[in-house]
């Protein structure tokens, strides 16, 4: 029976040279978006292998220890028992000097310094819990050899415990990568080896107390998973995307024009005059094909050039032209005033409308 089963269902394994990689095989028919999606979910699965507890009440010490050991090793009751044992040891030491002393009576009246009703636990409680697993805490800023080594090469250590006021959190290396396991975050945060030293220095500047965790940690799933499949940093493309969108949203001719001959904040510079002149000349290029308007275009261009010269923004030119007796000079004065009015606000549609109105006026005038 077993022989028939093997003959019917088993298949020979192809030679190594005939095998094909899954990525290579799928890449022949699928686009890169598929592989990006696969990488995303693989990264998500790998991140889920990291044990992480979100903040509940004031139990950050419990979350810190369990994140450090990568498992639900301690509860609030366990930490309270360690705190009670520490209180008993302190009371025994105080009683050695005599139970009738004022110091001993004062000690009994004071609340516990190792825990409180909110769920806070002292560093002595955390150190006592870690001693069960053979782990030791050394202050990061001390002069001990391990602490000095950690200051020089923080990436060579295994874990750090950070404390500020009543909050505790863990920074631990899993496989070959560092993670910030702060219970106030939404999940584990990857930290590069280069950034680790700067991160610890920043915490010190903010007033955190940092402790180096020494010893052999219990084996965890994340060490195995991340050793074979390390987390890859996702490249941020939001900056490039936003810059592309901002550049695409720029529309021409949406700027604010300036009045000629105005005050210094709103006066037009020489470069703006030249750009305006080129724009007006280009806008009139469509009318050059009509032979009956060539003369008017030439006169209009000359008037524009005169109006854009530095000395042409004074209004005396317009007033002096009113005293000229000839009709041709009167037309020139009207043209000058029209140009001055059209250039008060540089808008392409407004300039075109006034220019067409001027041409209609010329065409309606009997010759």
CSV table of C-alpha atoms in Angstrom, one decimal:
chain,number,residue,atom,x,y,z
A,1,UNK,CA,0.0,0.0,0.0
A,2,UNK,CA,2.8,2.4,0.9
A,3,UNK,CA,4.6,1.5,-2.3
A,4,UNK,CA,1.5,2.4,-4.4
A,5,UNK,CA,1.1,5.7,-2.6
A,6,UNK,CA,4.6,6.6,-3.3
A,7,UNK,CA,4.3,5.7,-6.9
A,8,UNK,CA,1.1,7.6,-7.4
A,9,UNK,CA,1.6,10.8,-5.4
A,10,UNK,CA,5.3,11.4,-5.0
A,11,UNK,CA,7.2,13.4,-7.6
A,12,UNK,CA,11.0,13.5,-8.0
A,13,UNK,CA,12.7,16.7,-6.9
A,14,UNK,CA,14.2,18.5,-9.9
A,15,UNK,CA,17.9,19.1,-10.0
A,16,UNK,CA,19.1,22.4,-8.5
A,17,UNK,CA,20.0,23.8,-11.9
A,18,UNK,CA,16.5,23.2,-13.1
A,19,UNK,CA,14.8,24.9,-10.2
A,20,UNK,CA,13.5,28.4,-10.5
A,21,UNK,CA,13.3,31.1,-7.8
A,22,UNK,CA,9.8,32.2,-6.9
A,23,UNK,CA,10.6,35.8,-7.4
A,24,UNK,CA,12.1,35.1,-10.8
A,25,UNK,CA,9.1,33.0,-11.9
A,26,UNK,CA,6.5,35.5,-10.8
A,27,UNK,CA,8.5,38.4,-12.1
A,28,UNK,CA,7.9,37.2,-15.7
A,29,UNK,CA,4.2,37.8,-15.5
A,30,UNK,CA,3.6,40.3,-12.6
A,31,UNK,CA,4.4,43.9,-12.3
A,32,UNK,CA,6.5,45.5,-9.5
A,33,UNK,CA,3.4,46.6,-7.6
A,34,UNK,CA,2.8,43.0,-6.8
A,35,UNK,CA,6.2,42.6,-5.2
A,36,UNK,CA,5.9,45.8,-3.3
A,37,UNK,CA,2.6,44.5,-1.9
A,38,UNK,CA,4.2,41.2,-1.0
A,39,UNK,CA,7.1,43.0,0.7
A,40,UNK,CA,4.7,45.1,2.7
A,41,UNK,CA,2.8,42.1,4.1
A,42,UNK,CA,6.0,40.2,4.7
A,43,UNK,CA,7.3,43.2,6.7
A,44,UNK,CA,4.1,43.4,8.6
A,45,UNK,CA,4.2,39.7,9.4
A,46,UNK,CA,7.8,40.1,10.6
A,47,UNK,CA,6.9,43.0,12.7
A,48,UNK,CA,4.1,41.0,14.3
A,49,UNK,CA,6.7,38.5,15.5
A,50,UNK,CA,8.0,41.2,17.9
A,51,UNK,CA,6.2,41.0,21.3
A,52,UNK,CA,4.8,44.4,22.1
A,53,UNK,CA,2.4,45.7,24.7
A,54,UNK,CA,0.5,49.0,24.4
A,55,UNK,CA,0.1,51.3,27.3
A,56,UNK,CA,-2.6,50.3,29.9
A,57,UNK,CA,-3.0,52.7,32.8
A,58,UNK,CA,0.3,53.3,34.5
A,59,UNK,CA,1.7,49.8,34.0
A,60,UNK,CA,4.6,50.9,31.8
A,61,UNK,CA,7.1,49.0,34.0
A,62,UNK,CA,5.3,45.8,33.3
A,63,UNK,CA,5.2,46.6,29.5
A,64,UNK,CA,8.9,47.5,29.6
A,65,UNK,CA,9.9,44.2,31.2
A,66,UNK,CA,7.8,42.1,28.9
A,67,UNK,CA,9.0,43.9,25.8
A,68,UNK,CA,12.6,43.4,27.0
A,69,UNK,CA,12.1,39.7,27.6
A,70,UNK,CA,9.8,39.4,24.5
A,71,UNK,CA,6.9,37.6,26.3
A,72,UNK,CA,4.2,38.0,28.9
A,73,UNK,CA,6.6,37.1,31.7
A,74,UNK,CA,5.4,39.6,34.4
A,75,UNK,CA,2.1,40.9,35.6
A,76,UNK,CA,1.3,43.8,37.8
A,77,UNK,CA,0.8,41.3,40.7
A,78,UNK,CA,4.3,39.9,40.1
A,79,UNK,CA,5.8,43.4,40.3
A,80,UNK,CA,3.8,44.2,43.4
A,81,UNK,CA,5.2,41.1,45.1
A,82,UNK,CA,8.8,42.1,44.2
A,83,UNK,CA,8.0,45.6,45.6
A,84,UNK,CA,6.6,44.2,48.8
A,85,UNK,CA,9.7,42.0,49.3
A,86,UNK,CA,11.9,45.1,48.9
A,87,UNK,CA,9.8,47.0,51.4
A,88,UNK,CA,10.2,44.1,53.9
A,89,UNK,CA,14.0,44.1,53.4
A,90,UNK,CA,14.2,47.8,54.0
A,91,UNK,CA,12.1,47.5,57.1
A,92,UNK,CA,14.3,44.8,58.5
A,93,UNK,CA,17.4,46.9,57.9
A,94,UNK,CA,15.8,49.9,59.6
A,95,UNK,CA,14.8,47.7,62.6
A,96,UNK,CA,18.4,46.8,63.1
A,97,UNK,CA,19.0,50.2,64.6
A,98,UNK,CA,16.1,49.7,67.0
A,99,UNK,CA,12.4,49.7,66.7
A,100,UNK,CA,12.0,52.4,69.2
A,101,UNK,CA,14.0,55.0,67.3
A,102,UNK,CA,12.4,58.0,65.6
A,103,UNK,CA,13.8,57.0,62.3
A,104,UNK,CA,12.1,53.7,62.4
A,105,UNK,CA,8.7,55.2,63.3
A,106,UNK,CA,9.1,57.8,60.5
A,107,UNK,CA,9.9,55.0,58.1
A,108,UNK,CA,6.8,53.0,59.0
A,109,UNK,CA,4.6,56.1,58.5
A,110,UNK,CA,6.0,56.8,55.0
A,111,UNK,CA,4.4,55.2,51.9
A,112,UNK,CA,6.3,52.6,49.9
A,113,UNK,CA,9.1,54.0,47.8
A,114,UNK,CA,9.0,51.0,45.4
A,115,UNK,CA,5.4,51.2,44.2
A,116,UNK,CA,2.2,53.3,44.5
A,117,UNK,CA,-1.5,52.9,43.8
A,118,UNK,CA,-1.2,54.2,40.3
A,119,UNK,CA,0.9,51.3,39.1
A,120,UNK,CA,4.3,52.9,39.2
A,121,UNK,CA,7.3,50.7,40.2
A,122,UNK,CA,10.8,51.8,41.0
A,123,UNK,CA,14.1,50.9,39.3
A,124,UNK,CA,14.8,48.6,42.3
A,125,UNK,CA,11.7,46.6,41.4
A,126,UNK,CA,12.7,46.3,37.8
A,127,UNK,CA,16.2,45.3,38.8
A,128,UNK,CA,14.8,42.7,41.1
A,129,UNK,CA,12.6,41.2,38.4
A,130,UNK,CA,15.5,41.0,35.9
A,131,UNK,CA,17.7,39.3,38.5
A,132,UNK,CA,15.3,36.3,38.2
A,133,UNK,CA,16.5,35.9,34.6
A,134,UNK,CA,20.1,36.6,35.5
A,135,UNK,CA,20.0,40.1,33.9
A,136,UNK,CA,21.7,43.2,35.4
A,137,UNK,CA,21.2,46.9,35.1
A,138,UNK,CA,24.1,49.3,34.7
A,139,UNK,CA,23.6,53.1,34.5
A,140,UNK,CA,24.5,54.2,31.0
A,141,UNK,CA,26.3,57.4,32.3
A,142,UNK,CA,28.4,55.6,34.9
A,143,UNK,CA,32.1,55.0,34.7
A,144,UNK,CA,31.9,51.2,34.7
A,145,UNK,CA,33.6,49.3,31.9
A,146,UNK,CA,30.4,48.1,30.3
A,147,UNK,CA,28.8,51.5,30.5
A,148,UNK,CA,31.9,53.1,28.9
A,149,UNK,CA,31.8,50.5,26.1
A,150,UNK,CA,28.1,51.3,25.6
A,151,UNK,CA,28.9,55.0,25.3
A,152,UNK,CA,31.5,54.4,22.7
A,153,UNK,CA,29.6,51.7,20.7
A,154,UNK,CA,25.9,51.6,21.8
A,155,UNK,CA,25.1,49.3,18.9
A,156,UNK,CA,27.2,46.5,20.5
A,157,UNK,CA,24.9,46.1,23.5
A,158,UNK,CA,21.7,44.1,23.6
A,159,UNK,CA,19.2,46.3,25.3
A,160,UNK,CA,18.5,49.6,27.1
A,161,UNK,CA,15.9,50.6,29.6
A,162,UNK,CA,14.9,54.2,29.6
A,163,UNK,CA,13.1,56.1,32.4
A,164,UNK,CA,11.7,59.6,32.7
A,165,UNK,CA,9.7,60.5,35.8
A,166,UNK,CA,7.0,57.7,35.9
A,167,UNK,CA,7.5,56.2,32.5
A,168,UNK,CA,9.6,53.2,31.5
A,169,UNK,CA,10.3,51.8,28.0
A,170,UNK,CA,12.7,49.4,26.3
A,171,UNK,CA,15.1,49.7,23.4
A,172,UNK,CA,16.2,46.3,22.3
A,173,UNK,CA,18.2,44.6,19.6
A,174,UNK,CA,16.4,41.7,18.0
A,175,UNK,CA,18.5,39.6,15.7
A,176,UNK,CA,20.7,42.3,14.2
A,177,UNK,CA,18.3,45.2,14.3
A,178,UNK,CA,17.3,47.7,17.0
A,179,UNK,CA,13.7,48.6,17.9
A,180,UNK,CA,12.1,51.2,20.1
A,181,UNK,CA,9.5,49.3,22.1
A,182,UNK,CA,7.9,52.2,23.8
A,183,UNK,CA,4.4,51.2,25.0
A,184,UNK,CA,3.1,54.7,24.2
A,185,UNK,CA,3.7,54.1,20.5
A,186,UNK,CA,1.4,52.3,18.1
A,187,UNK,CA,4.0,49.5,17.6
A,188,UNK,CA,7.7,48.7,17.4
A,189,UNK,CA,9.8,51.4,15.7
A,190,UNK,CA,12.9,50.4,13.8
A,191,UNK,CA,16.1,52.2,14.8
A,192,UNK,CA,19.2,52.1,12.6
A,193,UNK,CA,22.6,51.4,14.2
A,194,UNK,CA,23.8,54.9,13.1
A,195,UNK,CA,20.8,56.6,14.7
A,196,UNK,CA,20.9,54.6,17.9
A,197,UNK,CA,23.7,56.7,19.5
A,198,UNK,CA,22.0,60.0,18.5
A,199,UNK,CA,18.7,58.7,19.9
A,200,UNK,CA,20.2,57.8,23.3
A,201,UNK,CA,22.0,61.2,23.4
A,202,UNK,CA,18.7,63.0,22.7
A,203,UNK,CA,17.0,61.1,25.5
A,204,UNK,CA,19.8,62.1,27.9
A,205,UNK,CA,19.3,65.8,26.9
A,206,UNK,CA,15.6,65.4,27.6
A,207,UNK,CA,16.3,64.2,31.2
A,208,UNK,CA,15.9,60.4,30.7
A,209,UNK,CA,17.8,57.9,32.9
A,210,UNK,CA,19.2,55.2,30.7
A,211,UNK,CA,20.3,51.7,31.9
A,212,UNK,CA,22.3,49.1,30.0
A,213,UNK,CA,20.9,45.6,30.3
A,214,UNK,CA,23.6,43.0,30.7
A,215,UNK,CA,23.2,39.2,30.5
A,216,UNK,CA,21.8,36.4,28.4
A,217,UNK,CA,18.2,37.0,27.3
A,218,UNK,CA,15.7,34.1,26.9
A,219,UNK,CA,15.2,33.0,23.3
A,220,UNK,CA,12.3,34.6,21.5
A,221,UNK,CA,10.5,34.2,18.2
A,222,UNK,CA,11.5,37.6,16.9
A,223,UNK,CA,15.2,36.7,17.0
A,224,UNK,CA,14.6,33.7,14.8
A,225,UNK,CA,12.2,35.5,12.3
A,226,UNK,CA,14.3,38.7,11.9
A,227,UNK,CA,17.5,36.8,11.6
A,228,UNK,CA,16.3,35.2,8.3
A,229,UNK,CA,14.0,38.1,7.3
A,230,UNK,CA,15.2,41.5,8.6
A,231,UNK,CA,13.0,44.5,8.5
A,232,UNK,CA,13.8,46.8,5.6
A,233,UNK,CA,13.4,50.5,6.0
A,234,UNK,CA,10.6,51.9,3.8
A,235,UNK,CA,11.8,54.7,1.5
A,236,UNK,CA,9.7,57.8,2.0
A,237,UNK,CA,8.4,59.3,-1.3
A,238,UNK,CA,6.0,61.8,0.2
A,239,UNK,CA,8.5,64.6,-0.2
A,240,UNK,CA,9.0,63.9,-3.9
A,241,UNK,CA,5.3,63.4,-4.5
A,242,UNK,CA,4.4,66.7,-2.8
A,243,UNK,CA,7.1,68.6,-4.7
A,244,UNK,CA,5.7,67.2,-8.0
A,245,UNK,CA,2.2,68.2,-7.0
A,246,UNK,CA,3.2,71.6,-6.0
A,247,UNK,CA,5.1,72.1,-9.3
A,248,UNK,CA,2.2,70.8,-11.3
A,249,UNK,CA,-0.2,73.2,-9.5
A,250,UNK,CA,1.7,76.3,-10.7
A,251,UNK,CA,-0.2,78.1,-13.4
A,252,UNK,CA,1.1,80.9,-15.5
A,253,UNK,CA,-0.3,84.5,-15.5
A,254,UNK,CA,-1.6,84.2,-11.9
A,255,UNK,CA,0.8,86.7,-10.4
A,256,UNK,CA,-0.1,90.2,-9.2
A,257,UNK,CA,0.7,93.1,-11.5
A,258,UNK,CA,2.2,96.4,-10.5
A,259,UNK,CA,1.2,100.0,-11.3
A,260,UNK,CA,3.7,101.9,-13.4
A,261,UNK,CA,5.1,105.0,-11.7
A,262,UNK,CA,3.8,104.0,-8.2
A,263,UNK,CA,5.7,103.9,-4.9
A,264,UNK,CA,8.8,102.0,-4.5
A,265,UNK,CA,7.3,98.8,-3.1
A,266,UNK,CA,5.0,98.5,-6.1
A,267,UNK,CA,7.1,100.0,-8.9
A,268,UNK,CA,8.1,97.7,-11.8
A,269,UNK,CA,11.8,96.9,-12.2
A,270,UNK,CA,13.7,96.9,-15.4
A,271,UNK,CA,13.5,93.1,-15.8
A,272,UNK,CA,9.7,93.2,-15.3
A,273,UNK,CA,9.4,95.9,-17.9
A,274,UNK,CA,11.3,93.8,-20.4
A,275,UNK,CA,9.2,90.8,-19.6
A,276,UNK,CA,6.0,92.8,-20.0
A,277,UNK,CA,7.2,94.3,-23.3
A,278,UNK,CA,7.9,90.8,-24.7
A,279,UNK,CA,4.6,89.5,-23.5
A,280,UNK,CA,2.7,92.4,-25.1
A,281,UNK,CA,4.6,92.0,-28.4
A,282,UNK,CA,3.8,88.3,-28.4
A,283,UNK,CA,0.2,89.0,-27.7
A,284,UNK,CA,0.0,91.3,-30.8
A,285,UNK,CA,1.8,88.8,-33.0
A,286,UNK,CA,-1.5,87.3,-34.0
A,287,UNK,CA,-2.7,90.5,-35.8
A,288,UNK,CA,0.4,90.9,-38.0
A,289,UNK,CA,-1.2,88.9,-40.8
A,290,UNK,CA,-3.7,91.7,-41.5
A,291,UNK,CA,-2.2,94.3,-43.9
A,292,UNK,CA,-4.7,97.0,-42.9
A,293,UNK,CA,-3.5,96.9,-39.3
A,294,UNK,CA,0.2,96.8,-39.7
A,295,UNK,CA,0.6,100.5,-39.4
A,296,UNK,CA,-1.5,100.7,-36.2
A,297,UNK,CA,0.5,97.8,-34.7
A,298,UNK,CA,3.8,99.6,-35.4
A,299,UNK,CA,2.5,102.8,-33.8
A,300,UNK,CA,1.2,100.8,-30.8
A,301,UNK,CA,4.5,99.1,-30.4
A,302,UNK,CA,6.4,102.4,-30.5
A,303,UNK,CA,4.0,103.8,-27.9
A,304,UNK,CA,4.5,100.7,-25.7
A,305,UNK,CA,8.3,101.1,-25.9
A,306,UNK,CA,8.1,104.7,-25.0
A,307,UNK,CA,5.7,104.0,-22.1
A,308,UNK,CA,8.1,101.4,-20.7
A,309,UNK,CA,11.2,103.6,-20.6
A,310,UNK,CA,12.2,104.8,-17.1
A,311,UNK,CA,11.2,108.4,-17.8
A,312,UNK,CA,7.9,107.6,-19.4
A,313,UNK,CA,6.0,106.9,-16.2
A,314,UNK,CA,5.6,110.6,-15.5
A,315,UNK,CA,2.2,112.0,-16.3
A,316,UNK,CA,3.5,115.2,-17.8
A,317,UNK,CA,3.8,113.6,-21.2
A,318,UNK,CA,0.1,113.0,-21.3
A,319,UNK,CA,-0.9,116.5,-20.2
A,320,UNK,CA,1.5,118.2,-22.6
A,321,UNK,CA,0.1,116.2,-25.5
A,322,UNK,CA,-3.4,117.7,-24.9
A,323,UNK,CA,-2.2,121.1,-26.1
A,324,UNK,CA,-1.2,119.9,-29.5
A,325,UNK,CA,-3.6,121.2,-32.1
A,326,UNK,CA,-3.4,118.4,-34.7
A,327,UNK,CA,-5.9,115.4,-34.7
A,328,UNK,CA,-3.0,113.0,-35.2
A,329,UNK,CA,-1.3,114.2,-32.0
A,330,UNK,CA,-4.6,114.0,-30.2
A,331,UNK,CA,-4.9,110.4,-31.2
A,332,UNK,CA,-1.4,109.8,-29.9
A,333,UNK,CA,-2.5,111.3,-26.6
A,334,UNK,CA,-5.5,109.0,-26.4
A,335,UNK,CA,-3.3,106.1,-27.2
A,336,UNK,CA,-0.9,107.1,-24.4
A,337,UNK,CA,-3.7,107.3,-21.9
A,338,UNK,CA,-5.1,104.0,-23.0
A,339,UNK,CA,-1.8,102.4,-22.6
A,340,UNK,CA,-1.2,103.9,-19.2
A,341,UNK,CA,-4.7,102.7,-18.0
A,342,UNK,CA,-4.1,99.2,-19.4
A,343,UNK,CA,-0.8,98.9,-17.7
A,344,UNK,CA,-2.1,99.9,-14.2
A,345,UNK,CA,-2.9,96.2,-13.5
A,346,UNK,CA,-1.0,93.7,-15.6
A,347,UNK,CA,-3.6,91.3,-16.6
A,348,UNK,CA,-3.5,89.5,-20.0
A,349,UNK,CA,-7.3,89.5,-20.5
A,350,UNK,CA,-7.7,93.1,-19.6
A,351,UNK,CA,-4.9,94.3,-21.9
A,352,UNK,CA,-6.3,92.3,-24.8
A,353,UNK,CA,-9.8,93.7,-24.1
A,354,UNK,CA,-8.6,97.4,-24.1
A,355,UNK,CA,-6.4,96.8,-27.1
A,356,UNK,CA,-9.4,95.5,-29.1
A,357,UNK,CA,-11.5,98.4,-27.9
A,358,UNK,CA,-8.8,100.8,-29.2
A,359,UNK,CA,-8.7,99.1,-32.6
A,360,UNK,CA,-12.5,99.2,-32.8
A,361,UNK,CA,-12.4,102.9,-32.1
A,362,UNK,CA,-9.9,103.4,-34.9
A,363,UNK,CA,-11.9,101.3,-37.4
A,364,UNK,CA,-15.1,103.3,-36.5
A,365,UNK,CA,-13.4,106.6,-37.1
A,366,UNK,CA,-14.2,107.9,-40.7
A,367,UNK,CA,-11.1,108.3,-42.9
